[in-house]
PDB file of C-alpha atoms in Angstrom:
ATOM      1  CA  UNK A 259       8.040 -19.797   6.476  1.00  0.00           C
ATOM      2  CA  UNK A 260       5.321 -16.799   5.994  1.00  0.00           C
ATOM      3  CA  UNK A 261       2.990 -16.971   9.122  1.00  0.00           C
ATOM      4  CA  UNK A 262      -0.021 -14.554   7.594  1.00  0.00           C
ATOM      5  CA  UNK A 263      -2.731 -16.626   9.342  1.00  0.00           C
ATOM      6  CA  UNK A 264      -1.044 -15.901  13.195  1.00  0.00           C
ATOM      7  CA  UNK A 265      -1.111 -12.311  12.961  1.00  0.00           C
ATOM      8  CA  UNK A 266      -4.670 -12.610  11.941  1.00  0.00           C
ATOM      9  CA  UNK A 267      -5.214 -13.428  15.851  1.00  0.00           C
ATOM     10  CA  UNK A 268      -3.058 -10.556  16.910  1.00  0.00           C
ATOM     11  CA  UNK A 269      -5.650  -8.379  15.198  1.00  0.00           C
ATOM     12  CA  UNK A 270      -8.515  -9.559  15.928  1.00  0.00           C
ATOM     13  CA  UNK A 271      -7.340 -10.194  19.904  1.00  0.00           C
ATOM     14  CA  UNK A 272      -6.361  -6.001  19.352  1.00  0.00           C
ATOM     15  CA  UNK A 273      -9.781  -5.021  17.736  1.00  0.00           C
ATOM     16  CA  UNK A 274     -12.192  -7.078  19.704  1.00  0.00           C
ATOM     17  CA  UNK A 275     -10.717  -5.784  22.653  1.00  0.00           C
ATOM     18  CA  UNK A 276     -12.377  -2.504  24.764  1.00  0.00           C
ATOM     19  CA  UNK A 277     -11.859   0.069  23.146  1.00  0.00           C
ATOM     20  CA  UNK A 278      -9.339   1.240  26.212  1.00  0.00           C
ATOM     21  CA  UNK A 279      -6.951  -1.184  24.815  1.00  0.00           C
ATOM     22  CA  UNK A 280      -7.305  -0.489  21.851  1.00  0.00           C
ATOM     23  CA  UNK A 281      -6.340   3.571  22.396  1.00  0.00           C
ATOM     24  CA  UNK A 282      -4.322   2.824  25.411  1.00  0.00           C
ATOM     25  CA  UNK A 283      -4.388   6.522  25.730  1.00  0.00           C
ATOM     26  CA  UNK A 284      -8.012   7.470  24.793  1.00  0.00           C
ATOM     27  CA  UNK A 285      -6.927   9.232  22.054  1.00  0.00           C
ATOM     28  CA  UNK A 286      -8.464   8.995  18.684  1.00  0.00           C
ATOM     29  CA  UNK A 287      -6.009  10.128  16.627  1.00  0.00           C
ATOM     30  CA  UNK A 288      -3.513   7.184  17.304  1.00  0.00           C
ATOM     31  CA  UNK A 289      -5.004   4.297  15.767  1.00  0.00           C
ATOM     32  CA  UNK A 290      -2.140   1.680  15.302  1.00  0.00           C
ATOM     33  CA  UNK A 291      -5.003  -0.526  14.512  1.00  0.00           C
ATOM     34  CA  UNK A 292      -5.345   1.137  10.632  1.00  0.00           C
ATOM     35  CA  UNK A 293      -1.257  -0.174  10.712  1.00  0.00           C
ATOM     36  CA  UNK A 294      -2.036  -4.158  12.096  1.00  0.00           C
ATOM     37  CA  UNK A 295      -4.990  -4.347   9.750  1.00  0.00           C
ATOM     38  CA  UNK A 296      -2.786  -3.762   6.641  1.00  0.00           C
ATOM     39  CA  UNK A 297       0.549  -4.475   7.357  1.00  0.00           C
ATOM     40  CA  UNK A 298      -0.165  -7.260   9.448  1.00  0.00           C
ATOM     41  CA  UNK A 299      -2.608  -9.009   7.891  1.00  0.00           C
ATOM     42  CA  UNK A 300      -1.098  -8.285   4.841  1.00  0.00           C
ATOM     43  CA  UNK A 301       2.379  -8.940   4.982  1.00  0.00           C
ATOM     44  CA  UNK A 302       2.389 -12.000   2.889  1.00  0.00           C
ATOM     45  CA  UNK A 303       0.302 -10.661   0.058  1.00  0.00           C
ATOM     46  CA  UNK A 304       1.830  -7.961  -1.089  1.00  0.00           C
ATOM     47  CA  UNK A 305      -0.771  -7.824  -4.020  1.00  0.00           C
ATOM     48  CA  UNK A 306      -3.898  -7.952  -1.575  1.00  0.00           C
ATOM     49  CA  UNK A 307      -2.181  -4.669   0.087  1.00  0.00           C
ATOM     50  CA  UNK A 308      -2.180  -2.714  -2.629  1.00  0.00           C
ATOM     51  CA  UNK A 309      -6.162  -3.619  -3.330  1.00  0.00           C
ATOM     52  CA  UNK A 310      -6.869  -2.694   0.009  1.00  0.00           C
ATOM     53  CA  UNK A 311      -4.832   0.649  -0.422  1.00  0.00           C
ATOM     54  CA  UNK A 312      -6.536   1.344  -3.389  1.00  0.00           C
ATOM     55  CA  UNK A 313      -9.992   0.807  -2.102  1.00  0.00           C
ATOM     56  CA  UNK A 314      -9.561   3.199   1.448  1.00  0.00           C
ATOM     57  CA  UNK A 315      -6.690   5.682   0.370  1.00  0.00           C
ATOM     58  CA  UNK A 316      -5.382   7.481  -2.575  1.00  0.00           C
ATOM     59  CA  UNK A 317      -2.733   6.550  -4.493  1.00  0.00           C
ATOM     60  CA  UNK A 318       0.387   9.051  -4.804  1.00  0.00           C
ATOM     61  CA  UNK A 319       3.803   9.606  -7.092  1.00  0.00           C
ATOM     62  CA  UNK A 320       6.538  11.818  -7.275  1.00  0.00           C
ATOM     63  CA  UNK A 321       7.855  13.669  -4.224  1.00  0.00           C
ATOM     64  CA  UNK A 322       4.970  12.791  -2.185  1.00  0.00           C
ATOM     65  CA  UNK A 323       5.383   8.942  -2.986  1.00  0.00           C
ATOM     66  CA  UNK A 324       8.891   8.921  -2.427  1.00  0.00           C
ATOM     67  CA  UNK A 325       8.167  10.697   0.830  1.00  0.00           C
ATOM     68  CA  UNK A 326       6.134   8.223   2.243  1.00  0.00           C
ATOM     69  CA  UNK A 327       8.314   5.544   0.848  1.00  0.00           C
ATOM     70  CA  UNK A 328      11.200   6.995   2.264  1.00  0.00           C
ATOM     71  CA  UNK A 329      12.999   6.994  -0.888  1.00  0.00           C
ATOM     72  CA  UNK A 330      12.855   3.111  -1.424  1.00  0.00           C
ATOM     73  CA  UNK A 331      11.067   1.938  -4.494  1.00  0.00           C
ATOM     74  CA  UNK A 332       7.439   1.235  -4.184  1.00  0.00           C
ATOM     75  CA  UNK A 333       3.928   2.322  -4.083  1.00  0.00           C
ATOM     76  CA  UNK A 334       2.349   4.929  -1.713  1.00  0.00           C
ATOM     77  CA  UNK A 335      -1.180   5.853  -0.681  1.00  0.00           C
ATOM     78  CA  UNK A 336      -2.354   8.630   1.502  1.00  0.00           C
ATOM     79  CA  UNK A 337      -5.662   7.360   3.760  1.00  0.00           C
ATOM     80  CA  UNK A 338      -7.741   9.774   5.834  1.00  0.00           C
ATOM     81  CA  UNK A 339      -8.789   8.385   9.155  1.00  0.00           C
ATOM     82  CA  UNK A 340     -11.422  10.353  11.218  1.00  0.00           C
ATOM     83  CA  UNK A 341     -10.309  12.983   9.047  1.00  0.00           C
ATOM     84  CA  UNK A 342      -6.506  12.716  10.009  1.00  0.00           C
ATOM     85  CA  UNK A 343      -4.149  11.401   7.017  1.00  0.00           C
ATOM     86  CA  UNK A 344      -1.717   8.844   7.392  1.00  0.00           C
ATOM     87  CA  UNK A 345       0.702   7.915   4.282  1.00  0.00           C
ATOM     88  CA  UNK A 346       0.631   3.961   3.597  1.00  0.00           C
ATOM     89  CA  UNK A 347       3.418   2.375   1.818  1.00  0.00           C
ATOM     90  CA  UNK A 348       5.105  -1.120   0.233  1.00  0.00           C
ATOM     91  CA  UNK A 349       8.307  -1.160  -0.972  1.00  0.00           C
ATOM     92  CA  UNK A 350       9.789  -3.238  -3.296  1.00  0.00           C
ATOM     93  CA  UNK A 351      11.795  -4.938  -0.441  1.00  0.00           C
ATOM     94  CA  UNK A 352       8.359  -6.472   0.630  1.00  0.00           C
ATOM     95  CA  UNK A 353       8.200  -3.907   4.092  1.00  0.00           C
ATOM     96  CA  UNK A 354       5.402  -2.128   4.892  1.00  0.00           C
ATOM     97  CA  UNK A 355       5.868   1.834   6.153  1.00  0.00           C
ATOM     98  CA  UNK A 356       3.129   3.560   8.002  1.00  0.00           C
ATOM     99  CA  UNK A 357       4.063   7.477   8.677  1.00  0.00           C
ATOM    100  CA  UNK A 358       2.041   8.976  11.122  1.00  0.00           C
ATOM    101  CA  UNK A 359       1.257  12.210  10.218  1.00  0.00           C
ATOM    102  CA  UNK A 360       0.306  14.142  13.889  1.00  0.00           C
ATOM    103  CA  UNK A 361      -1.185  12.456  16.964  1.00  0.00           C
ATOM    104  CA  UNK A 362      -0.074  12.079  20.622  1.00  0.00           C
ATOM    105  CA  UNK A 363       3.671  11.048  20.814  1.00  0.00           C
ATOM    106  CA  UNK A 364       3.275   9.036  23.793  1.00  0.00           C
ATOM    107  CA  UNK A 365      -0.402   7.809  23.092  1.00  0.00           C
ATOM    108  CA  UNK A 366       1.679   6.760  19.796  1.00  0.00           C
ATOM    109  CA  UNK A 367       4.244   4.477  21.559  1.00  0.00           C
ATOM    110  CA  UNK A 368       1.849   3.081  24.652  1.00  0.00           C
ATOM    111  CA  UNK A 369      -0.294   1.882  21.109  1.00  0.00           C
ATOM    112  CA  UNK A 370       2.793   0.712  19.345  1.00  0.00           C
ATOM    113  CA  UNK A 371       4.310  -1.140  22.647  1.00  0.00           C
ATOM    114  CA  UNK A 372       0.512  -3.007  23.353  1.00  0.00           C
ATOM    115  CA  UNK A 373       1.071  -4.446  19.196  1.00  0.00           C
ATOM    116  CA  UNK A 374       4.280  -5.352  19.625  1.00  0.00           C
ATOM    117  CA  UNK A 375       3.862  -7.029  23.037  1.00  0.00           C
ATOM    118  CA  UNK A 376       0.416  -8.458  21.351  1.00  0.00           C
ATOM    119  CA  UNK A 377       2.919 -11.720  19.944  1.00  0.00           C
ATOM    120  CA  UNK A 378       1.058 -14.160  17.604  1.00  0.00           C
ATOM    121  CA  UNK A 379       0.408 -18.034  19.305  1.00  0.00           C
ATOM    122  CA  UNK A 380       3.987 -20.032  18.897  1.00  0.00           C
ATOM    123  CA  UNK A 381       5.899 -17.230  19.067  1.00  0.00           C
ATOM    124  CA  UNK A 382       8.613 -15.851  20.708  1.00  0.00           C
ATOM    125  CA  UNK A 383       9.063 -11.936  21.228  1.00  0.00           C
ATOM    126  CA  UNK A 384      12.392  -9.778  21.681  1.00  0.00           C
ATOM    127  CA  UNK A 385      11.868  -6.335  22.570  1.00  0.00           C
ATOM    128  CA  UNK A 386      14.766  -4.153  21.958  1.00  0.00           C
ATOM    129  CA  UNK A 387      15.109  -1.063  24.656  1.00  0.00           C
ATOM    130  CA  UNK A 388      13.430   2.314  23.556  1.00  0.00           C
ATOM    131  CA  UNK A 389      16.091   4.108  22.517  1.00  0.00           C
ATOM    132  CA  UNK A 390      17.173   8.157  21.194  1.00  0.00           C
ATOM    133  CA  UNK A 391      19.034   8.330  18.188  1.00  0.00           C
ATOM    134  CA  UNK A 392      21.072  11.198  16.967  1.00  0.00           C
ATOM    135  CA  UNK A 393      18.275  13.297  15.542  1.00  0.00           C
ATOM    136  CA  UNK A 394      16.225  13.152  18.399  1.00  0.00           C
ATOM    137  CA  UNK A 395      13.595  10.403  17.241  1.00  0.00           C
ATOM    138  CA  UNK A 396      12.697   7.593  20.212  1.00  0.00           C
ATOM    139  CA  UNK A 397      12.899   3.926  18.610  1.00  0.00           C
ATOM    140  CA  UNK A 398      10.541   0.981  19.898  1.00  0.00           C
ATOM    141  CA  UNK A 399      11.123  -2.561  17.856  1.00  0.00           C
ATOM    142  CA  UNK A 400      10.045  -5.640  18.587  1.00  0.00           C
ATOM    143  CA  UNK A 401      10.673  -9.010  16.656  1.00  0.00           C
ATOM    144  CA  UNK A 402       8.649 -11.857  16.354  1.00  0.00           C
ATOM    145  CA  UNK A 403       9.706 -15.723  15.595  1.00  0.00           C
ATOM    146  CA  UNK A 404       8.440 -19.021  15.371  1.00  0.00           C
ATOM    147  CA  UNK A 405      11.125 -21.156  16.115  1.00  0.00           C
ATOM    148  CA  UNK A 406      12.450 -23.399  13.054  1.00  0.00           C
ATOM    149  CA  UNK A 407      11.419 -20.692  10.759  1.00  0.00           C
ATOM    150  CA  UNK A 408      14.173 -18.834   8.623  1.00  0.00           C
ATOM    151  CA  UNK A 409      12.649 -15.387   9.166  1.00  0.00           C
ATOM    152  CA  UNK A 410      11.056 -13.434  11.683  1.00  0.00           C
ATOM    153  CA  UNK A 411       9.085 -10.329  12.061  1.00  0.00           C
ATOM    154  CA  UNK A 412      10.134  -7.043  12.744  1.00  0.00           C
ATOM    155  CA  UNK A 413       8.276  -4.490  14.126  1.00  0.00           C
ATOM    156  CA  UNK A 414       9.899  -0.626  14.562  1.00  0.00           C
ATOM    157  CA  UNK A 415       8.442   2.236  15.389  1.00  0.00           C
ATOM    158  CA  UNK A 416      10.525   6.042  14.823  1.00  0.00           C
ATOM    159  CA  UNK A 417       8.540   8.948  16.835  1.00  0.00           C
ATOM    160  CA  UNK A 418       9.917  12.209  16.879  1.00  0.00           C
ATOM    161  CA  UNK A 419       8.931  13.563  20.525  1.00  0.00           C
ATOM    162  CA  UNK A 420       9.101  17.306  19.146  1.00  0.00           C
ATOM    163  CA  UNK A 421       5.174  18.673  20.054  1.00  0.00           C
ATOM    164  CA  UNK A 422       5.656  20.804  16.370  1.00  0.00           C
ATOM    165  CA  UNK A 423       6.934  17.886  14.427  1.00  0.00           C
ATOM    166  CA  UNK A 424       5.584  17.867  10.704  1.00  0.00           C
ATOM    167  CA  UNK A 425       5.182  14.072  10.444  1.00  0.00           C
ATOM    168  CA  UNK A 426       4.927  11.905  14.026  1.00  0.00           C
ATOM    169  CA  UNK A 427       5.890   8.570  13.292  1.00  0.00           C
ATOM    170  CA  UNK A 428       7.067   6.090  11.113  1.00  0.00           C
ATOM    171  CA  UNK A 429       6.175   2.558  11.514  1.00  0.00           C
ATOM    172  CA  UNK A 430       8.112   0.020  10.010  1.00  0.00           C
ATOM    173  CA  UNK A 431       7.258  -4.119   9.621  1.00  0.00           C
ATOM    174  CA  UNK A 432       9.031  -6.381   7.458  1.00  0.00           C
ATOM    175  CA  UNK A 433      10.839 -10.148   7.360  1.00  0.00           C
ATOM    176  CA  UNK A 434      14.057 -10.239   8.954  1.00  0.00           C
ATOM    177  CA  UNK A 435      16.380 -13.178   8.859  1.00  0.00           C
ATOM    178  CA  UNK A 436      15.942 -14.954  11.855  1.00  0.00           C
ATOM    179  CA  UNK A 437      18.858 -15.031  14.461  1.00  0.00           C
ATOM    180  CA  UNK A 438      20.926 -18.179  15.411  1.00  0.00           C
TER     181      UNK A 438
END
């Protein structure tokens, strides 16, 4: 059971709010809003994504697509915002991949953690702890389910911490089976 119409609220609850909570840090150049208004809204009409991409962003291939796609099959866009670009993605799987190109590492996860906290009406939220991997990126994730439903949401956010990092952030949001 697709639930496009619930995360509709998420994203209007996150835009119509102050602008404060919207840039939990006050910085401009992490807008995790550009990421709920596509992949969110989105996530069930894979079709309507790529319109939207196509409309706002520029559509890429080769290396750079498979880049932003990290290496999945797909399409890829690169969209400016406020002059900043941000690589937009859909992969054949039917997940969405946002890859932050520069901003504020922790102004990144503070706006990641207030969407993924930000659960849809009906349902439930598991946040996994952040976490360090091996190669030094921080992990947030956060899943979303409506119980009886077969799938869930997934939310996951990679940030590489490193102030000289060449791309910030992936975001990640796709259906997941749902657990037992």
């Amino acid at each position: 059971m697709k639930c496009k119409a619930h995360f509709a609220g998420v994203l209007t609850t996150l835009l119509l709010a102050s602008p404060a909570a919207v840039h939990a840090t006050g910085d401009p150049g992490v807008p995790i809003h550009l990421f709920a208004e596509s992949c969110l809204t989105l996530l069930d009409d894979a079709s309507g994504f790529a319109e939207a991409m196509d409309r706002v962003g520029h559509r890429l291939d080769g290396k750079l697509a498979q880049d932003m796609l990290g290496g999945l099959a797909g399409k890829a866009w690169l969209v400016n915002h406020d002059d900043v670009p941000y690589g937009f993605s859909w992969t054949d799987q039917g997940m969405c991949r946002t890859v932050i190109i520069q901003g504020d590492a922790p102004g990144i996860a503070a706006e990641f953690a207030l969407l993924g906290r930000s659960v849809p009406t009906g349902y439930t939220m598991q946040e996994e702890p952040p976490s360090t991997e091996d190669d030094g990126q921080l992990t947030h994730a956060y899943t979303w389910h409506k119980p009886g439903s077969d799938d869930a949401v997934h939310l996951r956010l990679s940030l590489n911490m490193a102030p000289t990092a060449h791309v910030r952030g992936i975001v990640l949001v796709g259906y997941v089976p749902a657990e037992p």
